[in-house]
Structures are given as C-alpha cells and as structure tokens.
Amino acid sequence: MIVDTLPRLHRMSAHVWKPLTVLFVWDVAVTVTYYTLPFHAPPLPLTLFGSALALFLGFRDTSAYQRWWEGRVLWGAMINASRSLSRAVVSFLPDEDEEARQTKRTIVRRQIAYVHALRRQLRRQDVEADVRRHVGEAEVVEVLKRTNVANGLLEHNGRQIEVARRRGWIDSIQQATLERVLIDIANAQGGMERLKNTPLPNQYRLFPALFTRLFCVLLPIGLVESLGYATPIGSTLAGLMFLAILQIGDDLVDPFSNTVHDVPLSAMCRTIEIDLLQSIGDEAPEALKPVRGVLW
Amino acid sequence: MIVDTLPRLHRMSAHVWKPLTVLFVWDVAVTVTYYTLPFHAPPLPLTLFGSALALFLGFRDTSAYQRWWEGRVLWGAMINASRSLSRAVVSFLPDEDEEARQTKRTIVRRQIAYVHALRRQLRRQDVEADVRRHVGEAEVVEVLKRTNVANGLLEHNGRQIEVARRRGWIDSIQQATLERVLIDIANAQGGMERLKNTPLPNQYRLFPALFTRLFCVLLPIGLVESLGYATPIGSTLAGLMFLAILQIGDDLVDPFSNTVHDVPLSAMCRTIEIDLLQSIGDEAPEALKPVRGVLW
Amino acid sequence: MIVDTLPRLHRMSAHVWKPLTVLFVWDVAVTVTYYTLPFHAPPLPLTLFGSALALFLGFRDTSAYQRWWEGRVLWGAMINASRSLSRAVVSFLPDEDEEARQTKRTIVRRQIAYVHALRRQLRRQDVEADVRRHVGEAEVVEVLKRTNVANGLLEHNGRQIEVARRRGWIDSIQQATLERVLIDIANAQGGMERLKNTPLPNQYRLFPALFTRLFCVLLPIGLVESLGYATPIGSTLAGLMFLAILQIGDDLVDPFSNTVHDVPLSAMCRTIEIDLLQSIGDEAPEALKPVRGVLW
Amino acid sequence: MIVDTLPRLHRMSAHVWKPLTVLFVWDVAVTVTYYTLPFHAPPLPLTLFGSALALFLGFRDTSAYQRWWEGRVLWGAMINASRSLSRAVVSFLPDEDEEARQTKRTIVRRQIAYVHALRRQLRRQDVEADVRRHVGEAEVVEVLKRTNVANGLLEHNGRQIEVARRRGWIDSIQQATLERVLIDIANAQGGMERLKNTPLPNQYRLFPALFTRLFCVLLPIGLVESLGYATPIGSTLAGLMFLAILQIGDDLVDPFSNTVHDVPLSAMCRTIEIDLLQSIGDEAPEALKPVRGVLW
Amino acid sequence: MIVDTLPRLHRMSAHVWKPLTVLFVWDVAVTVTYYTLPFHAPPLPLTLFGSALALFLGFRDTSAYQRWWEGRVLWGAMINASRSLSRAVVSFLPDEDEEARQTKRTIVRRQIAYVHALRRQLRRQDVEADVRRHVGEAEVVEVLKRTNVANGLLEHNGRQIEVARRRGWIDSIQQATLERVLIDIANAQGGMERLKNTPLPNQYRLFPALFTRLFCVLLPIGLVESLGYATPIGSTLAGLMFLAILQIGDDLVDPFSNTVHDVPLSAMCRTIEIDLLQSIGDEAPEALKPVRGVLW
C-alpha cells in the first residue's frame, strides 16, 4: 500500500510514461495524416462510445475498490479476533498453574503463526519458516501435511482449548466464548480465500481493457475534424484519463497480490504479533515502517 | 467460472461472432440503402435512447453481479461453517470412546454429503450418488424421501449431536455452539435457494433485451447521415459494446446454472471435502483443477 | 412473481398497449400540427430534462428493487428460522415421553400457522382459516383477540418452550438456543411489517410519475423540428422507454401487495409447511406450482 | 410520514407555488430583456453545470434517503426488540409468585415508558408526562435527573432483571438472553442518536442549495438564445425539476424532526404499546390513524 | 464537525477565496488573450473530459463520505457498547460487598479512560493525561509501556472481570455476556484503526486532484470560442463547482484528523463519560458545546 502523501515522480512516471508516449505518437500520426492526405474524418459517435465505456469502467472500478476494501476489512477483523482470543485466553486460564501458563503462551503464539501462515498462503509463498518461528517442531511437521496449513493450526488451537477445559482450567461457557472467536477467525479466513480464489468475472477483466484501448485508438480520428492541430493534446489527455481509470481497477482488484497496491498484510501481521506478544508479556518487535513510501 | 487470465479466442469469438456478423450486415445494409435510395435519414435522438438504456443496463448488470457475488459469498460461508462444525466436533467429542470417535466421523462425513447434495439440488441434478458415497444405506433411503434432501441431512446431524449430548460426550453448552453453526449452515442454504428460486424481476429480463436490440437496429439509421461510409464501423462498434453489457447481465444473473460463468460449486465442495477429511485424519482427494480454463 | 422465461404476449401488451397508443396519438398530433400550422417548434432542452428525470427514475427504481429484494430476503430468513426452530425442537425434546412428543408437534404446527397468519396479515387478508388448520380451537379464539395475531402465536410458542424447560425436557441452555431463533423470527416479521407499513416517501411516488408524463408530452414538441416525419416513431419509442422505467418502480415498490409482481408469499409458506411437516414425519402437501406463469 | 396515495393539492401547491412563481417571473424577465435590449445571450455551458450539479444532488438525495430509511429500520428494530423482551420476560418469570407477576408488569411497562422517552428525546420534547404514565413516582424522580433519561430507564430494567435472577425466578442463562435483547435495544437507541446528532456534512447542506439556485438563475440566460419566446416554459420546468430534487433531500435528511416528512415515531411507539400491553393481558389503546393524510 | 445551520461567511470565504481568485484571473487572462491575439481556440472535448472526471469525483466523494460515516458509526457503536458494559457491570456485581462495589467503579472508570486513550491515539496525541484522570498510578505506568495503550486497558478490564468471577461475584455466564461486549468494543476499535491507518488508495488521492485542476485550466480555452466575453463568468463558475466537489472529498476522507470537518470525537467521549459516571452515581461534567459553530 502506497502511503506517500505526495506522489513519487519516478513511480508515477514509470506507469504513465509508456501509455502517454504511445497515445501521443498515435494522436500525432492521425493528425499528420489528416492534414497530409485529403481525407475526411468521420464524426464518430464518441459520446455514445464514452457512455457505454463509462458503464463498464464505473462498475469495474467500484467492484475493484470494494474487493480491496473488503480485503482490508477482513484483515482488520482478523486483528480484532486475534486480540480478543489473546485477551480471553490470558484472562481465563489460571496463572497459578505452570502448565496452564504454558498453554496460554502456546495458544497465543500459535495464533501468531496462524496469521503469518495465512498471509503467506494468500500470497502463494512458502509458509514453513514463519510457522517454525512460533510453533513446536512436531506440530510443524504435522500441519505442513495439510492442504490448508492455516486451517490446521486453527484446529490445533481448538483442540488445545478443549484440553484446557478437560483439565478444569476453564469451564465450557468460557470455551464457548473462545470457540466463537475461533469461528470469527475462520470466517475472516474464508472471506480472504474467497477474494483470492474468485477473480472479478472474466468479462469485466477483458471487455473494459479491450474497449478502452479501442476508444483511445478512435479518439483522435473522431476529434481531428473539429480540434485540428490541437488534436494530439485534447485526445492524449482524454485518453490518459480513461486509461488511468482502467489502470486503477487493475491495481486494486486483487488485494493480496504482493504488489505496491496491495493491502499491507506484512504490516498487519506484525501489528498482531506485537499486540499478542505484549499481552503475554513477551518482548515485541518494532512495527513495520514504509519502505520508500510503500507499506507491505 | 472462467479462470484464464487471457481470453481463449475460440470461446470469445463463439460469443462475439454471431452478433458481430448480424450487426455488421445490418449496418452495411442501412448504409448501402442510404446511398442508393434518395432518402434522408432522420437524426434520431440516440443520446436520449442511450441514456434510458444506460439506466436499464447499469441497473441490470449491477444486480446480476451482486447475485453472482452473493452466491459466491454464501458458498464461502458454507466452507467456513463446515470447517467450524468439523473443528468443533473433532475437538469436543472425546477420543477415548470408540463410539464417540465413530460419531465424529459420521457427523463430518454427513456434512460432506450435505454440501454435495445441496450443490446438486441447486443445479437441479440427481443427488443420490453423492449422498451414498458418504452416508450409510439406511439413511440414504430415508433422506431421499424428503422434498429437500440436504435439509434432511442437516436435521440428522442435529439429532446426532443431541444423542452425543445424551450420551454425556458433550454438555449442552457445547451443543449450543454446534447448534449455532448448524443455524449458520441453514442460513447459507436458505440464501442459496433464494438466489436459485427468485430470478431477477421479469421486467429486468425482458425490457433491457428488447430495448438494446431495438437500439442496435436504430443505430445505423441515426448515424448514417453524419458518419456516411464510416457508419458500419462506428455503428457496429457501439452496438457491440451495448450488446456486451447486455450479455454480461445474462451470464452472471444465475450463479448456480452449471454454465462456464457459474460460481465454481464443484471446486468448492471439493475444498470442503479435503479440509473435512483431513481434519478427521482421512485420505483426501486432490483439489479440482480448471478444465480448459474453466473451474466448475 | 412472474416466472415465465418468455413474456406472455397478452400480458405484456395489456400493459404496453394503452400508453403506447396514447403516446403515439399525441406524437402524431404534434407532428401533423407542425406541418399544418406555420409554427416554429422550440428546441426544448430535452437533455437537461432527461438528466433530471434520470436522477429521479434511477433512484426510484433502485429503491423499489431494494424493497422487493429485501422482502424476499426477509421471507428467506423466515424459511431458515422456521427450519432451525423445527430442527432444534425435534432434536432437543425427548422421544420417550408421549407428552413431549405431542409438544414437538404443537410447536412445529404453530410455527406453520404463524407463517400463514403473517402472510395474510401482510396481504391484509383474513387470517382465521389458516390459523384454524394448525392450531387448537381454544388458542384460535385467544390469538384472534390480538391486534397482531402472528405475534400472539409467537408468544405462545415462547411460553410453551418455557413449559418444556420446567418439565425438564430441555435445559435452559437449549431454551436459549430456541429463544434466539424466536428472536430471528421476530426480527424477520418486524422487517416485513416495516416494508408493508412504510411506503417510499411520497415525493418519490408523485414527482417521478408527474415529470415522466410531462416529459412524454414535451418530447415530440422538442424533437419535431429535427426529426420531421420520423417524430412519431422516435418520440414514441423514447417515451415508451421512460414509461417502462417508471412502471417497473411501481410494480416492485410494494412486495407484499398480492399482485403478479409480488414476492411469492404463498409458495414460500408452502415450502415452510412441507419442510416442517416432513421434519415431524407428517404427510406434506405438494409444492405450489406457477399458475399461467405466475407464482403466488 | 405522508401516507396519502394521492397528493393533497393544497399541500403540494403550498410547497410548489413559491418557487414556481419566483422562477417564472425571473424567466419572463430575462426573456423580455432579451427581446427589448439588443444583447446577445451567451450559450452558457449548461450541460457542464448540470452534470456537476447532478453529482451533488444525486449524492445528497441518496444520503438523505438512506438516513431516513435507517431511522425507520432502527425504530423497526426497536419494535422487534421490545416484543422480544416482553415475550421472554412473560415466558421466563413464573406465574405462581405474585411478586414475580408484578415484576413482569413493571419491566414491560418500563419498556413502554422507555420508547416514549426516547421518542421525545429525539424530537427534543419534554419527556416527563409520558414516563409518568408507565413508571412509579420514585423512579420518575430518579431518572429525570439523568442527562439521558431513556438510558436511565434501560439501566433500571437491567437491574430489575438481575434482581429477578437473585430471587431465583430466572437463571443466569435466561438473564443472558434478556441481556442480549437489552444490548439490541441500546444499539438501536445509539443509532437513532447518531442520526439525530450528526447532520449531513455541512458541505452537502450548503453547496447543493447554493449551486441549484445559481443554476436556476443562469438557466434562462443560457436558453433564451435558442428557445426564444418558449424560454419561460422550458426554463421554469427544468428549474422546477432541479428544485424538487433539492427539496426532497431537505425533507428526508432529518428523520426525527417532527415534520410531515418524518418517520412516524408516535405511531410506532403506539404499536409497541399495544403489543406489549396485550402481551401482559392489559387493555390496549387503538392504533394511531393518519391525520389529514399524515401519520405522526 | 460543523454544526452551524447557516454558513459562517468568513469560514466559507476563507476556503473559496483563493481558488476563486486563481480561477478568475486565469479565465480573464485566457479571454483577453483570445481577443488580443488572432488565435483560434480549439473546441476541446470538454464533455468527454467532464464525464471521465465525473467518474473519478463521484467515486471519490462517495468513498470519502462512507469513510466519514463509518467513522461515526463505529464511535456510535463504542458509545452503545460502553453503556452496555457499564449497565451490565453495575447490575451484575453485588452491592453488598464493598470490594465488589469498588470493582464496579474501577471497571467503569477504566472504560472511560479507554475511550479517551483511543481518541487520542487516533488523533496521534499524547494519551497520558487522560488515562491518569481515571486509572490508578501503577496501572498508568504499566499500560503506557504498551504499543497500543487502549488495547492494554481493555485487557485489564477483561482480567478484572475474570477476577470478579473467581471471587464469585458473577458466574461464568454473566462473564460471557460481558466478554461479548468487550469483543464488540475491540471490533469497534479495530474498525477505527483501519480507517485511520488505511488511506484511500493513492490513485484516488492523486488523479482526481490532478485532473480537476487540469480541467479548470482547459475550461476557458474550450469555452472562449462560444462564450466570448462571458467566458470568465461561465468558466469560473463551472470550475468552482468541480473544485468544490474535489474539496469535499478531501475534507471527509480522514474522519479522525482533528480538523473542523472531523467526526466530533471529543464530544462523543464526553457523552460516554457522562453516561457512565451517572450510571455509577458519580458527578458528571457538562456535555461539550460547539465552539464557534464547530463541535470537536
């Protein structure tokens, strides 16, 4: 996620430079042709094209932003649920019993491992290293056999809470409270996997891209008759605006894709790690800082 | 659900070819007539038509997409609830008692049978085979008598959980937790049946289809006076854009219709099957792969 | 709810015929006047009118559809909650005690009576017959005294569940689960009554109807100068599109009004009846079928 | 809330008369000036103005309607929660104990007092009379000291439920069910206070009002060149449509303001009163009727 | 939050004066140049630019307002949850035990400290003073070590509730009710932090600002040919409208930024303080009043 308040010129220009050049060269070419060859440019129904295109692009950008924002909301829910799980486990389990104290730490650290594993699954990265940092070796071997490693870790926490109940550290009402938090966590995870595994319908990926480019090709032809020598400027600018709208959709549509436009999963996992470690009294790392204006 | 990132030309052209040809032939015919007969084409109020049409199409596509996405969200909720049911059942029931261990397996496998039965009900397919794979013969006979087979399976799980409580394997608070998961499952099922049984209001199915085609017919007549020989190109392109917008609505409006634009029910049922079988320690099948770019 | 996939010509034409004729006659009259009298038609700012009208109509149709869909969602929630109530009651109450078995049946059948009573209240019909079919005579007399009969039935179920708890058939945790389902039912009922008792604000009923008709009157006057003899066709078509958009809003705005555009309450009550009767092992009637393409 | 299906002419004209006259006089003045003085009216970019204005007005009306509807939804939730509270209290508390029977009545009547107090707080009216009708004198004195009287009544109900638990009339699980209903009530109240205390952002109140009026002033100037003598009609009509859109926003934006466009709080409080009194077997008043087409 | 019903001229003019002057000077300069130099202004496709810009601005303002309103809703939820926590704690804990009475006060006052700390964290201010007013010295030292001070306070309340359970003042079902309120509080806090830490995507901050200004620059050039001497008026007005739409987005996008357009956090924290202090019978301060038309 880009957090700079001012744009970094080199980044913006990197994105803008190419389409700008292509558009401008084409617009100049059309204009030159118009004045060279004795042809009569037809007054293409640009307003009609434009309004059909606006239907596509308006819808697409709204959907893309909603996906991006839902991704963020779901990770926010994960932060909340992780805190609630940790708060309840630390409160409920007795401090007097050494084994109970150990169980607190295991559950909380396994939750940290869980969010890291989930983040890496969503970004299609290897989960092993992050799990190993917070979970015992035997468990690592076991959960890595699962198709969905994060889900395996969550089940282990469910089972350990049941063990705590059998040991008499908590009663079944407290277990019900914890179980409800686990359900919230499972729901957040399921929502994230839904966003990851279900792209925007194919038609909304192809048609807007196709029609926007076609529109940019036709723009100078439709404008040159009335704009004359000003065609390259007017046409390039209008084309650039439509291309920018198209690009935004592409940037936001997949919020867990590990690009600069991503929801900052690493930073949020770190937030969870800090809050959870501090709640069991452990040393916590620093919050992640933006790297050249980008929070990952 | 189409998962190709690039379009498959043969599929796209299959959809595009026919309307493209029809539009183009008509546009050429109008243009030729215009230059042949000495008639004066009226400057039809295309902008007025276009903006009324945009009201219809914008609304229709938004509603269609919302239906499609809600279908996906509900199946996501089903995945989450299935995992939560399995996680809680496996945690809560004791491992020491052989019969309790058997009950765990029965409940979890019946949930797998349930999602398969629900998928097949929604697609109006025969449910028997999929239910038989996971549920005992006597029960198969019984549930197939029900009008709503999936609902019958859910009730059986509810009853078996009550039996587990009477046997003392779980207490009534743990039952309440499980019961709440069953309620989530029932709500997701009800939502899917709502989408399946309630099409978009009739008016939004007929009028947009009618008016879009009428608009395509009138387009070249309204444009030929100003576009001249460029009419077939300008008119076909504009017509194609509106037809594409119309088509998207048709593709997405029924998310459980077993077409390539469908929500991938089979793949999601398989996901549930894998996660649930692994959670009771059974061998799980592979995840479903896209077949020629389509995930079913 | 109209479930035909193809329009029934006679029904469509019934709706379309009258406005079509009126519009066409007026458009012809204006055109004839234009060519007869030597008057100069002013180029009315139709685009300005049209965009103000689009603000009204777009908003109105969206709101109307949302009301219609919310009506359907609430009845879907009622189906889900009815099934959950029945499933839980049948599971929780013991089968060994004859009186408990009887109580199961009473609660489930009273829920069936409840949905029928609610449907008839919403459609402003007499509730007595439907209640009598499922509920004992003494109770019928009592609930019919209530201003809100459905609410009275719901309270009776709440009381009978408490009796079941006092008899020791269920414990208070199971009661809490059932009570939560009753709350869901009460919330769905309240939502339906909200839709029924709160029409769209008065301004959105009057102004769009007024301005759309005014717009249709002005259309041929504004178009005749440029369209000439083609005015009746262009103007009638544009007018028809706007009238169609207006009509859709009227059709959908009151989803419980017992018209062909209604949410199919009778069919959904029947669905509940079937599922609930089958869950207590009773004979169930057939699902309702569409009558000449309309599901009631 | 206006419930007339047909407009009352005198009410409509009262609203429409003044702006209509002002607009018409101005439009005529501009037209007369145009034909009197030899000045050339500039073709103002009315489409540009109009589309910027549409952005403002479309947004404002949508927000205003959402506020109005949310106000209605929250009161609907209050009706539901009041019924659920009453149903559960009447079911749970034993009928055998005279004191318990008295407690039922006190709690239910205090809930009636609560909704009346809340209604009057929202409308910035004196709450005392309505509270006194349903609550004992000592309590009246105490709650009137509170800044938020309704909240005080709700706390009293919470405390009395705890007393019922200590007396052994209900157990703590039943208390939890009741407490959850109290939380729903508190949430509904909080939502209503949010709507009341947070107006639409200042910019959305001022700019649309300013720009719409400016637009009406410029309309005839921009149209007179092309419309000529028809200017007063075309311009007044277009201006009236935009003013109507502006007015709707004003009418709906504050749903608890005690005007004819209000959400009908009094009628809904009466509905609650009827349902709750009948549920404890008391005599209930009649439902409120519309007064000259307006339900208050 | 600005609560004046009428604009304060000096505040409005402060915002409007600068862009108005800049726009007007530029528009006059273009007009003068046009009449001085014999150049031919191209009829720039302002409608195309305008509709692309409308896509950006419409989306941006809607998103900004949704963020602002969500910020308000979340603080409303915090008020509700604080009241529910206080109501339940005061009801549940016994009055007979001095220590229990003290615990009530500690929990309620810690909740007050919590909302103040959260407000200051969101506004990036120092939290110490506000925490110290309501919480014991030892605890102040401890929570200030936490990265997230508010979260630390919430955990302390969770732990103290568990202590109350161990002391036998409440049972674990009442604890579950309180714990659920704590989860609501944690969810509201998480939502606020999400709004604070996740700005609108970078593209929606830069492109609209850039394109709107570019549009204002091009406006007089595109209009001067047809408007002539009226250009400065027409162009300045249209430009001002688009700049106003742009500005609203900036004002509302960050609802916790401590500006005049802010959600009034201080006033809402004071509301919580009053309600909670009164519920434990303490002296409460006055509600905050607007300062020169602004509620902070």
XYZ file of N, CA, C and O in Angstrom, chain E residues 50-154:
420
model
N -15.184 15.990 -18.951
C -16.098 16.126 -17.820
C -16.656 14.797 -17.350
O -16.749 14.531 -16.156
N -16.989 13.913 -18.310
C -17.602 12.654 -17.875
C -16.553 11.727 -17.271
O -16.842 10.985 -16.327
N -15.308 11.760 -17.797
C -14.246 10.969 -17.165
C -13.990 11.501 -15.753
O -13.824 10.744 -14.791
N -13.971 12.825 -15.639
C -13.737 13.440 -14.330
C -14.862 13.073 -13.353
O -14.618 12.801 -12.170
N -16.100 13.050 -13.873
C -17.230 12.726 -13.014
C -17.102 11.316 -12.450
O -17.455 11.059 -11.296
N -16.578 10.395 -13.274
C -16.346 9.032 -12.775
C -15.413 9.058 -11.568
O -15.636 8.399 -10.557
N -14.321 9.826 -11.697
C -13.362 9.935 -10.596
C -13.986 10.592 -9.371
O -13.923 10.070 -8.261
N -14.584 11.762 -9.591
C -15.028 12.574 -8.459
C -16.224 11.937 -7.760
O -16.311 11.930 -6.538
N -17.139 11.394 -8.567
C -18.303 10.742 -7.978
C -17.864 9.611 -7.078
O -18.293 9.488 -5.920
N -16.962 8.785 -7.585
C -16.479 7.673 -6.787
C -15.765 8.141 -5.524
O -15.963 7.632 -4.425
N -14.902 9.145 -5.694
C -14.097 9.625 -4.589
C -14.941 10.218 -3.474
O -14.730 9.935 -2.295
N -15.930 11.037 -3.838
C -16.755 11.664 -2.807
C -17.606 10.626 -2.088
O -17.798 10.693 -0.874
N -18.110 9.660 -2.845
C -18.900 8.607 -2.207
C -18.037 7.847 -1.205
O -18.440 7.600 -0.062
N -16.834 7.468 -1.618
C -15.944 6.729 -0.723
C -15.579 7.560 0.498
O -15.551 7.057 1.623
N -15.278 8.838 0.255
C -14.874 9.700 1.368
C -16.009 9.815 2.380
O -15.802 9.691 3.593
N -17.225 10.009 1.879
C -18.353 10.138 2.788
C -18.605 8.827 3.534
O -18.918 8.830 4.726
N -18.452 7.702 2.832
C -18.637 6.416 3.505
C -17.615 6.223 4.617
O -17.927 5.672 5.667
N -16.383 6.659 4.374
C -15.365 6.570 5.433
C -15.757 7.439 6.623
O -15.653 7.030 7.776
N -16.193 8.650 6.335
C -16.569 9.582 7.392
C -17.719 8.992 8.205
O -17.706 8.989 9.431
N -18.710 8.489 7.482
C -19.900 7.965 8.148
C -19.566 6.678 8.905
O -20.073 6.445 10.003
N -18.700 5.840 8.343
C -18.307 4.633 9.061
C -17.571 4.994 10.349
O -17.760 4.348 11.381
N -16.733 6.047 10.264
C -16.076 6.524 11.480
C -17.101 6.905 12.539
O -16.970 6.551 13.722
N -18.135 7.600 12.104
C -19.182 7.999 13.044
C -19.946 6.789 13.580
O -20.260 6.717 14.777
N -20.252 5.838 12.696
C -20.981 4.640 13.123
C -20.170 3.859 14.157
O -20.705 3.378 15.158
N -18.860 3.761 13.915
C -18.024 2.998 14.844
C -17.969 3.671 16.207
O -18.013 2.993 17.240
N -17.890 5.000 16.228
C -17.913 5.678 17.527
C -19.287 5.546 18.188
O -19.394 5.465 19.410
N -20.323 5.518 17.353
C -21.650 5.251 17.911
C -21.703 3.875 18.558
O -22.241 3.708 19.663
N -21.116 2.887 17.877
C -21.071 1.540 18.439
C -20.279 1.531 19.743
O -20.602 0.789 20.682
N -19.241 2.376 19.796
C -18.447 2.457 21.025
C -19.291 3.036 22.161
O -19.214 2.553 23.313
N -20.085 4.060 21.863
C -20.979 4.610 22.895
C -21.931 3.522 23.388
O -22.074 3.299 24.602
N -22.561 2.809 22.444
C -23.505 1.757 22.831
C -22.838 0.699 23.698
O -23.384 0.287 24.733
N -21.666 0.240 23.246
C -21.006 -0.850 23.965
C -20.551 -0.377 25.341
O -20.608 -1.136 26.319
N -20.109 0.882 25.435
C -19.688 1.403 26.736
C -20.864 1.428 27.694
O -20.742 1.039 28.863
N -22.005 1.887 27.196
C -23.201 1.894 28.045
C -23.589 0.470 28.447
O -23.943 0.229 29.612
N -23.540 -0.465 27.510
C -23.933 -1.836 27.820
C -22.983 -2.442 28.843
O -23.413 -3.145 29.758
N -21.672 -2.177 28.666
C -20.698 -2.688 29.633
C -21.017 -2.158 31.011
O -21.100 -2.915 31.994
N -21.214 -0.850 31.090
C -21.479 -0.223 32.373
C -22.782 -0.736 32.977
O -22.838 -1.084 34.167
N -23.833 -0.823 32.155
C -25.111 -1.292 32.666
C -24.998 -2.707 33.220
O -25.494 -3.004 34.313
N -24.306 -3.578 32.474
C -24.212 -4.965 32.905
C -23.340 -5.087 34.160
O -23.687 -5.812 35.097
N -22.223 -4.365 34.188
C -21.324 -4.463 35.349
C -22.059 -3.970 36.596
O -22.013 -4.614 37.653
N -22.735 -2.831 36.470
C -23.436 -2.275 37.640
C -24.565 -3.216 38.092
O -24.780 -3.401 39.292
N -25.263 -3.840 37.145
C -26.328 -4.770 37.522
C -25.775 -6.050 38.136
O -26.261 -6.524 39.161
N -24.768 -6.636 37.483
C -24.342 -7.986 37.843
C -23.603 -8.027 39.186
O -23.870 -8.902 40.009
N -22.661 -7.116 39.399
C -21.854 -7.209 40.613
C -22.705 -6.825 41.824
O -23.487 -5.885 41.763
N -22.537 -7.551 42.920
C -23.385 -7.292 44.090
C -23.045 -5.964 44.756
O -21.893 -5.517 44.745
N -24.079 -5.338 45.325
C -23.883 -4.062 46.018
C -23.453 -4.246 47.465
O -22.983 -3.299 48.094
N -23.644 -5.470 47.973
C -23.408 -5.680 49.389
C -21.919 -5.663 49.732
O -21.519 -5.225 50.806
N -21.113 -6.158 48.823
C -19.687 -6.315 49.088
C -18.947 -5.023 48.718
O -19.004 -4.561 47.588
N -18.235 -4.444 49.686
C -17.518 -3.188 49.448
C -16.519 -3.330 48.305
O -16.432 -2.477 47.420
N -15.792 -4.441 48.311
C -14.785 -4.648 47.274
C -15.431 -4.759 45.891
O -14.894 -4.258 44.898
N -16.588 -5.438 45.841
C -17.299 -5.565 44.577
C -17.749 -4.186 44.098
O -17.660 -3.863 42.905
N -18.242 -3.374 45.033
C -18.648 -2.013 44.650
C -17.472 -1.239 44.082
O -17.592 -0.496 43.117
N -16.302 -1.451 44.712
C -15.105 -0.772 44.227
C -14.730 -1.256 42.826
O -14.338 -0.466 41.967
N -14.891 -2.549 42.620
C -14.564 -3.126 41.309
C -15.450 -2.539 40.210
O -14.978 -2.229 39.108
N -16.738 -2.416 40.503
C -17.641 -1.751 39.555
C -17.070 -0.420 39.096
O -16.978 -0.126 37.909
N -16.725 0.407 40.106
C -16.225 1.746 39.788
C -14.946 1.676 38.964
O -14.756 2.441 38.018
N -14.051 0.755 39.346
C -12.782 0.649 38.621
C -13.018 0.285 37.158
O -12.425 0.873 36.251
N -13.891 -0.706 36.935
C -14.125 -1.142 35.556
C -14.753 -0.020 34.734
O -14.321 0.269 33.603
N -15.759 0.641 35.301
C -16.451 1.691 34.549
C -15.503 2.847 34.256
O -15.455 3.370 33.136
N -14.712 3.248 35.255
C -13.788 4.365 35.014
C -12.676 3.972 34.071
O -12.168 4.807 33.310
N -12.261 2.710 34.099
C -11.230 2.287 33.148
C -11.776 2.340 31.727
O -11.051 2.667 30.791
N -13.079 2.050 31.578
C -13.680 2.147 30.255
C -13.673 3.604 29.775
O -13.437 3.880 28.587
N -13.915 4.536 30.703
C -13.826 5.957 30.335
C -12.405 6.295 29.899
O -12.182 6.952 28.864
N -11.441 5.841 30.681
C -10.040 6.073 30.314
C -9.750 5.473 28.939
O -9.033 6.072 28.119
N -10.328 4.307 28.709
C -10.101 3.612 27.438
C -10.551 4.451 26.250
O -9.828 4.608 25.271
N -11.770 5.009 26.301
C -12.249 5.765 25.131
C -11.428 7.042 24.930
O -11.159 7.440 23.797
N -11.013 7.663 26.044
C -10.169 8.852 25.891
C -8.824 8.467 25.269
O -8.317 9.161 24.377
N -8.260 7.366 25.736
C -6.967 6.936 25.189
C -7.100 6.624 23.707
O -6.250 7.010 22.890
N -8.191 5.954 23.363
C -8.401 5.590 21.965
C -8.544 6.841 21.093
O -7.937 6.952 20.019
N -9.332 7.805 21.578
C -9.491 9.052 20.834
C -8.146 9.719 20.581
O -7.841 10.156 19.461
N -7.313 9.757 21.618
C -6.038 10.438 21.465
C -5.077 9.642 20.580
O -4.289 10.230 19.822
N -5.133 8.337 20.680
C -4.318 7.537 19.764
C -4.704 7.797 18.315
O -3.839 7.934 17.446
N -6.002 7.869 18.064
C -6.458 8.063 16.682
C -6.056 9.435 16.155
O -5.784 9.603 14.968
N -6.021 10.400 17.068
C -5.627 11.743 16.644
C -4.133 11.963 16.790
O -3.656 13.093 16.666
N -3.409 10.904 17.073
C -1.945 10.970 17.221
C -1.535 11.993 18.276
O -0.619 12.799 18.074
N -2.256 11.992 19.425
C -1.907 12.889 20.526
C -1.399 12.062 21.700
O -1.569 10.852 21.744
N -0.834 12.755 22.662
C -0.325 12.082 23.848
C -1.492 11.616 24.709
O -2.421 12.375 24.990
N -1.481 10.336 25.129
C -2.628 9.786 25.853
C -2.514 9.918 27.359
O -3.493 9.730 28.079
N -1.353 10.260 27.869
C -1.085 10.067 29.289
C -2.087 10.779 30.210
O -2.679 10.162 31.096
N -2.277 12.094 29.994
C -3.089 12.892 30.918
C -4.489 12.303 31.095
O -4.974 12.145 32.227
N -5.124 11.955 29.974
C -6.494 11.475 30.042
C -6.600 10.135 30.755
O -7.580 9.866 31.448
N -5.605 9.279 30.569
C -5.620 7.988 31.250
C -5.470 8.200 32.752
O -6.183 7.613 33.563
N -4.540 9.082 33.109
C -4.226 9.301 34.536
C -5.450 9.781 35.330
O -5.560 9.478 36.510
N -6.340 10.524 34.688
C -7.513 11.028 35.391
C -8.435 9.922 35.905
O -9.169 10.110 36.864
N -8.412 8.765 35.267
C -9.411 7.747 35.599
C -8.833 6.424 36.085
O -9.581 5.534 36.464
N -7.531 6.295 36.076
C -6.917 4.993 36.345
C -5.800 5.177 37.369
O -5.145 6.215 37.388
N -5.601 4.161 38.210
C -4.585 4.244 39.252
C -3.177 4.365 38.695
O -2.892 3.954 37.573
N -2.289 4.936 39.508
C -0.941 5.247 39.064
C -0.176 4.012 38.561
O 0.454 4.044 37.503
N -0.255 2.925 39.336
C 0.502 1.728 38.965
C 0.085 1.244 37.578
O 0.927 0.883 36.737
N -1.211 1.273 37.345
C -1.713 0.803 36.070
C -1.278 1.727 34.924
O -0.962 1.256 33.830
N -1.268 3.048 35.221
C -0.841 4.002 34.191
C 0.545 3.639 33.686
O 0.794 3.558 32.472
N 1.443 3.409 34.634
C 2.819 3.076 34.257
C 2.841 1.838 33.377
O 3.545 1.786 32.354
N 2.030 0.853 33.766
C 2.065 -0.411 33.032
C 1.523 -0.274 31.614
O 2.148 -0.744 30.659
N 0.338 0.376 31.494
C -0.259 0.414 30.154
C 0.509 1.324 29.205
O 0.484 1.119 27.990
N 1.190 2.341 29.768
C 1.917 3.244 28.868
C 3.095 2.550 28.204
O 3.637 3.053 27.220
N 3.474 1.407 28.734
C 4.546 0.637 28.079
C 4.046 -0.037 26.812
O 4.847 -0.430 25.961
N 2.724 -0.210 26.720
C 2.183 -0.929 25.577
C 2.240 -0.082 24.308
O 2.054 1.139 24.348
N 2.471 -0.742 23.180
C 2.419 -0.025 21.906
C 1.015 0.535 21.696
O 0.837 1.658 21.248
N 0.021 -0.261 22.018
C -1.371 0.166 21.876
C -1.972 0.291 23.276
O -2.464 -0.689 23.859
N -1.942 1.521 23.819
C -2.336 1.744 25.213
C -3.797 1.356 25.440
O -4.137 0.688 26.424
N -4.682 1.745 24.500
C -6.104 1.453 24.672
C -6.321 -0.057 24.793
O -7.059 -0.527 25.665
N -5.659 -0.802 23.920
C -5.784 -2.248 23.965
C -5.333 -2.804 25.318
O -5.950 -3.734 25.856
N -4.296 -2.207 25.866
C -3.828 -2.627 27.192
C -4.913 -2.426 28.249
O -5.159 -3.304 29.091
N -5.572 -1.274 28.199
C -6.650 -1.006 29.167
C -7.790 -2.005 29.015
O -8.359 -2.485 30.005
N -8.097 -2.342 27.770
C -9.179 -3.298 27.534
C -8.824 -4.662 28.140
O -9.663 -5.320 28.761
